[in-house]
Short mmCIF file of C-alpha atoms and ligand atoms in Angstrom, two decimals:
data_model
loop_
_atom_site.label_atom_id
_atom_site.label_comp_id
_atom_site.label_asym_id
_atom_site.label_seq_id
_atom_site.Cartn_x
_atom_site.Cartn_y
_atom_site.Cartn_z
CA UNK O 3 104.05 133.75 71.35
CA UNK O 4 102.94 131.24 74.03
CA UNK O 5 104.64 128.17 74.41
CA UNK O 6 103.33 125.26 76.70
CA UNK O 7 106.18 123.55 78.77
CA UNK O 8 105.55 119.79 80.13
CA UNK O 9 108.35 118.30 82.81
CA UNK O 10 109.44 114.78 83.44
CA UNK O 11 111.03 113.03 86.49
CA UNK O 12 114.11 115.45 87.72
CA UNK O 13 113.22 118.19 86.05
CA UNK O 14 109.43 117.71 87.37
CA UNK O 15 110.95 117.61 90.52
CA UNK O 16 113.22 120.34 90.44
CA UNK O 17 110.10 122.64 88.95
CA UNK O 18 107.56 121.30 91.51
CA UNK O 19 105.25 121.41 88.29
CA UNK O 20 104.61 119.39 85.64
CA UNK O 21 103.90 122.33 83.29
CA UNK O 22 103.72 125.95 82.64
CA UNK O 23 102.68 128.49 79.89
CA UNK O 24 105.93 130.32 78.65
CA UNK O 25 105.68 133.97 77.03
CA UNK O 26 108.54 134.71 74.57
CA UNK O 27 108.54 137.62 71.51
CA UNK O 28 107.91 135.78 68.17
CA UNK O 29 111.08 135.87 66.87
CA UNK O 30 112.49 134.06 70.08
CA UNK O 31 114.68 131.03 69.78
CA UNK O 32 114.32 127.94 71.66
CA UNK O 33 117.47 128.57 73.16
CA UNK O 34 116.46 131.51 74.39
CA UNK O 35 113.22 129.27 76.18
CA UNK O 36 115.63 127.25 77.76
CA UNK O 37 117.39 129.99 79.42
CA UNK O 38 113.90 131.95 80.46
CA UNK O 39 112.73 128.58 82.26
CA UNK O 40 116.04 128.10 83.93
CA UNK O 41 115.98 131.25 85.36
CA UNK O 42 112.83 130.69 86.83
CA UNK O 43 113.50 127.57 88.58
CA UNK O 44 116.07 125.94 90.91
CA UNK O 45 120.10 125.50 90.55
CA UNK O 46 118.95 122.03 90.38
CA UNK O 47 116.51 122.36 87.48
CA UNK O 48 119.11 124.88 85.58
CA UNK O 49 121.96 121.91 86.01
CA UNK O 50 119.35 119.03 84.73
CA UNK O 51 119.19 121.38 81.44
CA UNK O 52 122.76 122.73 81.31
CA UNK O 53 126.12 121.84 82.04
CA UNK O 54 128.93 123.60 83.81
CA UNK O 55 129.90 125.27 80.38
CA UNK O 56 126.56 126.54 80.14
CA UNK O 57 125.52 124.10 76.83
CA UNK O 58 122.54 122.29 76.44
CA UNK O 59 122.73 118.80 77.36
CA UNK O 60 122.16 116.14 74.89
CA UNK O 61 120.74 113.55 77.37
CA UNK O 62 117.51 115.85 77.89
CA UNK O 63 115.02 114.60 75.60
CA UNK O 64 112.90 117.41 73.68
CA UNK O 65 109.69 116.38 72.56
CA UNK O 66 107.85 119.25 70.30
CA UNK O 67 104.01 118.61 69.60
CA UNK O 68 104.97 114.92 70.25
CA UNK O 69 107.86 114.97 67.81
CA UNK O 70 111.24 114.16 69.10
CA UNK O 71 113.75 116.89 67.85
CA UNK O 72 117.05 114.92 68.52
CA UNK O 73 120.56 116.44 68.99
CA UNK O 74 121.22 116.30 65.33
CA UNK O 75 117.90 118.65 64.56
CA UNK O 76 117.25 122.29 64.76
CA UNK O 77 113.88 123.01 67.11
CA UNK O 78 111.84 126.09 65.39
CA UNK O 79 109.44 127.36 68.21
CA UNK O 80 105.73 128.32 66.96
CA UNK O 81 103.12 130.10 68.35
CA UNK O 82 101.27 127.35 70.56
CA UNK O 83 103.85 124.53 70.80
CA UNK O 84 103.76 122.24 73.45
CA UNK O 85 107.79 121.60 74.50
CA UNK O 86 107.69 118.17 76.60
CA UNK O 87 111.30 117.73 78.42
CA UNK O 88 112.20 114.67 79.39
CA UNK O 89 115.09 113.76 82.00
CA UNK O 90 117.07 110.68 81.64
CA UNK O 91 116.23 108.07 83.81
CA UNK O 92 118.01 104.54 84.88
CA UNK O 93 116.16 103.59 88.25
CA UNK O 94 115.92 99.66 88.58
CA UNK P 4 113.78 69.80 67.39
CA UNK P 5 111.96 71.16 71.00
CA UNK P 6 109.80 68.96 72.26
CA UNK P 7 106.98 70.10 74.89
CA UNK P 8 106.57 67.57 77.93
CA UNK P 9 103.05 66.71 79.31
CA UNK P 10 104.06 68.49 82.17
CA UNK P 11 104.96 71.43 80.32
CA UNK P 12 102.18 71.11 77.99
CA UNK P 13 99.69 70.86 81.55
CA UNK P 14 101.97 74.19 83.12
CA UNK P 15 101.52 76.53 79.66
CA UNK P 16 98.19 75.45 78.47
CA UNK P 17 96.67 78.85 79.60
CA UNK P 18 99.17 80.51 76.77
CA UNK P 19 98.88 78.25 74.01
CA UNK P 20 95.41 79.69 73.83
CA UNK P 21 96.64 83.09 72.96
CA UNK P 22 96.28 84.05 69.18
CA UNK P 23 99.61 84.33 67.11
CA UNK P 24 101.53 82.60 70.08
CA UNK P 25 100.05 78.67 70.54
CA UNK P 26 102.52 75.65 70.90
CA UNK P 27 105.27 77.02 68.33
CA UNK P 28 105.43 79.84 70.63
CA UNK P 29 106.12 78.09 73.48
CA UNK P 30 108.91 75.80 72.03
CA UNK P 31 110.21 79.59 71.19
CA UNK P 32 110.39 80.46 74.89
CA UNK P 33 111.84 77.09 76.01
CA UNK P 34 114.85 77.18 73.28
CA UNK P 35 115.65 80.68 74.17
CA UNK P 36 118.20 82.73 76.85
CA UNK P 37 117.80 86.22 78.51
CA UNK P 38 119.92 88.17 80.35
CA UNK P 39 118.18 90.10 82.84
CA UNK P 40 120.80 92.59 84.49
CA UNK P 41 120.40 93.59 87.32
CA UNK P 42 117.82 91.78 89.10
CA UNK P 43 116.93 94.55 91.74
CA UNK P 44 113.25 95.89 91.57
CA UNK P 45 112.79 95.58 88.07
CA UNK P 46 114.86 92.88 87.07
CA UNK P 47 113.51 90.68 90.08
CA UNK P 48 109.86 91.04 88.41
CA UNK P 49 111.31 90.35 84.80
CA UNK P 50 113.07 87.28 85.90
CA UNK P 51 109.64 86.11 87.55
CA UNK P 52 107.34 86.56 84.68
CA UNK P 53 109.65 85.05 81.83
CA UNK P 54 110.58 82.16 84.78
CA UNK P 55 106.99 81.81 84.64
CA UNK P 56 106.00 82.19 80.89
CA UNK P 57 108.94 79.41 80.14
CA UNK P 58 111.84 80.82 78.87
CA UNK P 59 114.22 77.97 79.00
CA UNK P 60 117.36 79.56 80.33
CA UNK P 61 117.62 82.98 82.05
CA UNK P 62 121.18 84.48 82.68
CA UNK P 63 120.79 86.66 86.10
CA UNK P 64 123.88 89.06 86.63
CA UNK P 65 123.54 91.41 90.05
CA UNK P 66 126.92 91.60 92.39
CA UNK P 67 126.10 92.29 96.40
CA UNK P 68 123.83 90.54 98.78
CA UNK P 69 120.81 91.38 100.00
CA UNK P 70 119.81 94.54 102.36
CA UNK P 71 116.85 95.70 104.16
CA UNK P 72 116.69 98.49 102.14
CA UNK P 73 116.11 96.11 98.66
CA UNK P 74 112.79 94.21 100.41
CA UNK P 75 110.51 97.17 99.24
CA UNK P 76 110.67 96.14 95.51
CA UNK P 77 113.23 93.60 94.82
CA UNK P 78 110.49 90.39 94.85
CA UNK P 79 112.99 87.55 94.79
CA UNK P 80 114.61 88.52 97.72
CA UNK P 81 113.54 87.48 100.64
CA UNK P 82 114.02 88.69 104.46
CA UNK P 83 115.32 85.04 105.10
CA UNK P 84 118.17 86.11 102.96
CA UNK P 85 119.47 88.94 104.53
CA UNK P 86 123.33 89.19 104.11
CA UNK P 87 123.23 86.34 101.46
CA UNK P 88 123.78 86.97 97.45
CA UNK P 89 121.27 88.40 95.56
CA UNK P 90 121.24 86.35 92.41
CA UNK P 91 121.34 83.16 94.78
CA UNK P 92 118.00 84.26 96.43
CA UNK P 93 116.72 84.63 92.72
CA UNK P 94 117.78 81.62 91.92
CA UNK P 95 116.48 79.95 94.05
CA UNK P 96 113.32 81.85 93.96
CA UNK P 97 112.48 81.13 90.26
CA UNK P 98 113.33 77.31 90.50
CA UNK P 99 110.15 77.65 93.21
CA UNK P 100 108.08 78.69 90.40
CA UNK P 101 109.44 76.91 87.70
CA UNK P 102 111.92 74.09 88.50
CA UNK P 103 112.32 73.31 84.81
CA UNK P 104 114.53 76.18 84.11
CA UNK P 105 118.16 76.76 83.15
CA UNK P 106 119.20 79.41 85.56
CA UNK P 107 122.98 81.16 85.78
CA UNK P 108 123.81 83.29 87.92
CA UNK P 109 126.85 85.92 87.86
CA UNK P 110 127.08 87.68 90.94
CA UNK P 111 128.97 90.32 88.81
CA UNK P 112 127.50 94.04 88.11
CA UNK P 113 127.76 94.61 84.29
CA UNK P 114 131.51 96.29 83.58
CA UNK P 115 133.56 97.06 80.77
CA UNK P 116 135.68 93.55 81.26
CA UNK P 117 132.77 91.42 81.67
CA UNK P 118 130.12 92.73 79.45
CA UNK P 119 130.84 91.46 76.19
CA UNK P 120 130.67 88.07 77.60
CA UNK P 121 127.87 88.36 79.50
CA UNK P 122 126.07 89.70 76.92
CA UNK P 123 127.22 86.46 74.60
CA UNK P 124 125.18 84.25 77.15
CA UNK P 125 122.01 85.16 75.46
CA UNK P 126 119.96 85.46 72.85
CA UNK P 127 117.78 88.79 74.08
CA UNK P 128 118.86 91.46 76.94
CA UNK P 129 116.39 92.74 79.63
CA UNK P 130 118.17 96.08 80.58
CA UNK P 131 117.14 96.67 84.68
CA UNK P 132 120.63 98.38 85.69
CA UNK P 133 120.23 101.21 87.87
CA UNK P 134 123.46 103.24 86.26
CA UNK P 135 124.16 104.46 82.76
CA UNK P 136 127.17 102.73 82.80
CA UNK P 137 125.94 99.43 82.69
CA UNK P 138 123.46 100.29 80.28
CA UNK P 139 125.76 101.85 77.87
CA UNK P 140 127.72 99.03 78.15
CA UNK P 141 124.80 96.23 77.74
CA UNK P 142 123.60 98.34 74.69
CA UNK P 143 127.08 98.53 72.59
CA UNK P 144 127.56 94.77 72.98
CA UNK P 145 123.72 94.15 72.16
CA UNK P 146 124.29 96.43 69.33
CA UNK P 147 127.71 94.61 68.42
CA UNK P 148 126.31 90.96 69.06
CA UNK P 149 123.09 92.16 66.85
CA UNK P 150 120.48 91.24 69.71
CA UNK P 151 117.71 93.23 71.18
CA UNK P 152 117.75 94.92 73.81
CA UNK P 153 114.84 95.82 75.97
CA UNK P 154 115.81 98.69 78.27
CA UNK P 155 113.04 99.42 81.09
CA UNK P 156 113.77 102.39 83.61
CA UNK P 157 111.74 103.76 86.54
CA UNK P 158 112.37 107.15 88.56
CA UNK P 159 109.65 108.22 91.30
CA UNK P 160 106.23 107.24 89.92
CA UNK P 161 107.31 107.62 86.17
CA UNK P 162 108.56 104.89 84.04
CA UNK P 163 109.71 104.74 80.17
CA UNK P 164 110.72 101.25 77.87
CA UNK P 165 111.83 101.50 74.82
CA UNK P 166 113.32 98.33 72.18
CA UNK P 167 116.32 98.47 70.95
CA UNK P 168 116.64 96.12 67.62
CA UNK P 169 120.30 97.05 66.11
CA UNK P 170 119.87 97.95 62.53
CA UNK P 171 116.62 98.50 62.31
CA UNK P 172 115.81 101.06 65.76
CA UNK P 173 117.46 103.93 67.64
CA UNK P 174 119.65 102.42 70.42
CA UNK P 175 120.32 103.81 74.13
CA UNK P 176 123.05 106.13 72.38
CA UNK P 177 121.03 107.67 70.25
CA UNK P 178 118.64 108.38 73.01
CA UNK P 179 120.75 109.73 74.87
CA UNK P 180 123.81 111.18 73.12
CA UNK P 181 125.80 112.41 76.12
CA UNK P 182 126.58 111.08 79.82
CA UNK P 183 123.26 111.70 81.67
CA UNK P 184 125.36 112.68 84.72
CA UNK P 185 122.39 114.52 86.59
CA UNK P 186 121.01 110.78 87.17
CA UNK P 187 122.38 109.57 90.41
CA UNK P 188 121.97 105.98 91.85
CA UNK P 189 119.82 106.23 94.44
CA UNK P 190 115.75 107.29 93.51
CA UNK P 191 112.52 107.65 94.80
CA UNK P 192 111.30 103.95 93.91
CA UNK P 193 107.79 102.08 94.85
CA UNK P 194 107.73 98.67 93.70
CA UNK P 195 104.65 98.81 92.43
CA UNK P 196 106.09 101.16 89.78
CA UNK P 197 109.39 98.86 88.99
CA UNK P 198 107.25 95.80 88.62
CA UNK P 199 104.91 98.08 85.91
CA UNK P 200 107.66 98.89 83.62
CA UNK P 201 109.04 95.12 84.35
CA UNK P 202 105.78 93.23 83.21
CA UNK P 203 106.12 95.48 80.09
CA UNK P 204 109.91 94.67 79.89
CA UNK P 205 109.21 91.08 80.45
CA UNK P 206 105.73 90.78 77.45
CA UNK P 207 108.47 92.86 75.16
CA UNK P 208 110.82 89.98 75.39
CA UNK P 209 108.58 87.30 74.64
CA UNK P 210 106.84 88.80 72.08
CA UNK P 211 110.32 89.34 70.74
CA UNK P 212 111.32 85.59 70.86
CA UNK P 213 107.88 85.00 69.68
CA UNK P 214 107.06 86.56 66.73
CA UNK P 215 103.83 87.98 68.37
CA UNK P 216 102.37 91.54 68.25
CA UNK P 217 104.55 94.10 67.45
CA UNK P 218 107.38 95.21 69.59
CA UNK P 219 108.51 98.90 70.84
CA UNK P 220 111.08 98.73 68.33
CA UNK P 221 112.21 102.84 68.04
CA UNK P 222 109.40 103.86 70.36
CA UNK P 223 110.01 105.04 73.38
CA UNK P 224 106.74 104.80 75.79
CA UNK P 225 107.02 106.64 78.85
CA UNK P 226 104.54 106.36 81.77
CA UNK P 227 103.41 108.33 84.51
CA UNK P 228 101.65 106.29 87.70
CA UNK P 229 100.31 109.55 89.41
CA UNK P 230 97.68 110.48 86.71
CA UNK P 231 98.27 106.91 84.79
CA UNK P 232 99.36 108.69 81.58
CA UNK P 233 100.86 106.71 78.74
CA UNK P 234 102.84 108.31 75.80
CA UNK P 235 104.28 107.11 73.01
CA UNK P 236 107.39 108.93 71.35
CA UNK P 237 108.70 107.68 67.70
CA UNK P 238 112.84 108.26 68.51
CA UNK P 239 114.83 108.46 65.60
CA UNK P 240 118.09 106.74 65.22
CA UNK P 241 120.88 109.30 64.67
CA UNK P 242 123.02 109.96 61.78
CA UNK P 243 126.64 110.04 63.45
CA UNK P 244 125.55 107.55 66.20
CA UNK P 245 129.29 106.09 67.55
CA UNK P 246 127.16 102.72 68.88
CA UNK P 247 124.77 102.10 65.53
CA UNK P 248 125.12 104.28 62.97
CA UNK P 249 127.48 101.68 60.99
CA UNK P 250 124.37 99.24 61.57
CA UNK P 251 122.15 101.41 58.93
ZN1 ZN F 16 122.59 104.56 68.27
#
């Protein structure tokens, strides 16, 4: 399946994109996206996603076909999706 | 009961006009207090437009004085002022505009000892701090003190605002569950992009006090200056949220 990643602020940055088409197998989780797209990127983009124990950080904000899926939700990746990732920002 | 002078009456007229807002909306503005913290790039252009709309007392909390470095975006500061507070250049700057305010200033950052406090002082919250910490903070005692919240934040040429209304919308916590420790203090900033998200901060709040049009209340909208796009998000509050949850 092809999934359509979208970047925000650090993690735009870090990517030097604002999007990409991902290829996964069907049965691929959206953990497993995570990992594909950190592995293509920078240290920097990897660390906006992950923390030093490797998990997913809660302060990312996933956005699936302009749905939030919050921390307390389970994301099930279709064929198509578009996966927006947002990074937290505070600047004043 | 508020009364409106002839002078204010002369200074707002251009408002009243507006449908859904009028006179009562102006006595609104006059009996009400925000706290804008801090009043750097955004804050600054907050403070100016509900100084100028009529919001009868604004409570201004930003420690430090001003640098070189802050003229780029931070619009009540002035070169004049170099060296000098902050919230006393903002001060002073509003009365300019609008001499008929209530203005205090704390030349305090927002911290765990003052917060609660701080946050008492008014009746609405214009979130403009720069670090998580102080916008934790501002949205547990907003949450605790039941009063919105309007957090506005800027990074590079992107921008998001979302309104926090406890009880009834997500707060900061639920957007972001963990410590968003990638986010460092010092960003890529234009002020043309602070002052964006700020004139949306700034309509949220009176619109808020006002009873007009329909706040961002659980909706975050996030903005992006280099292609101008605009997107709204619904954001959910969350079940075990340790800020709101007991609000629900
Ligand atoms: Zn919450």
């Amino acid at each position: 399946m092809q999934i359509k990643m979208k970047y925000s602020a650090q993690l735009k940055r870090e990517a030097g994109i604002s999007e990409e088409l991902v290829d996964l197998q069907p049965d691929q989780s959206f953990d497993h996206l995570l990992a594909t797209i950190a592995n293509q990127h920078s240290i920097g983009f990897r660390n906006v996603i992950f923390d030093d124990q490797n998990s997913r950080r809660k302060s990312l904000l996933i956005i699936q076909n302009g749905r939030q899926v919050n921390s307390e939700e389970t994301l099930k990746l279709n064929n198509g999706d578009e996966i927006l990732l947002m990074s937290p920002i505070a600047g004043g | 009961m508020t009364v409106l002078s002839n002078k204010e009456k002369a200074v707002y007229a251009w408002q009243f006009t507006v449908p859904g807002f009028g006179e009562e909306g102006q006595k609104k503005l006059k009996e009400s207090s925000v706290l804008v913290s801090r009043v750097g790039g955004l804050g600054s252009v907050v403070a100016y437009e509900l100084a100028a709309a009529g919001v009868g007392k604004l409570v201004l909390a930003h420690a430090g004085n001003v640098k070189e470095s802050d003229l780029n975006r931070q619009l009540l500061m002035t070169d004049d002022w170099l060296g000098k507070p902050r919230v006393a250049s903002a001060r002073k700057r509003l009365l300019e505009l609008n001499p008929r305010l209530d203005i205090e200033i704390i030349p305090e950052n927002i911290n765990e000892h003052n917060a609660a406090d701080i946050v008492s002082k008014s009746d609405l919250i214009v979130d403009c701090a720069p670090l998580f910490q102080e916008r934790f903070l501002m949205n547990k005692e907003a949450v605790n003190q039941n009063k919105p919240l309007v957090d506005c934040a800027m990074y590079e040429l992107e921008a998001q605002i979302i309104t926090i209304i406890p009880g009834e919308s997500a707060c900061l916590s639920c957007l972001y569950p963990d410590w968003p420790e990638v986010w460092k203090r010092e960003f890529p900033v234009f002020g043309a992009v602070s002052g964006t998200v700020a004139c949306l901060g700034a309509m949220e709040a009176i619109k808020i006090i006002s009873d007009l049009g329909e706040p961002l209340s659980g909706t975050l909208l996030t903005m992006d200056l280099r292609d101008m796009s605009f997107l709204r998000t619904n954001i959910k509050p969350l079940k075990h949220c340790p800020v709101c949850s007991h609000k629900f």
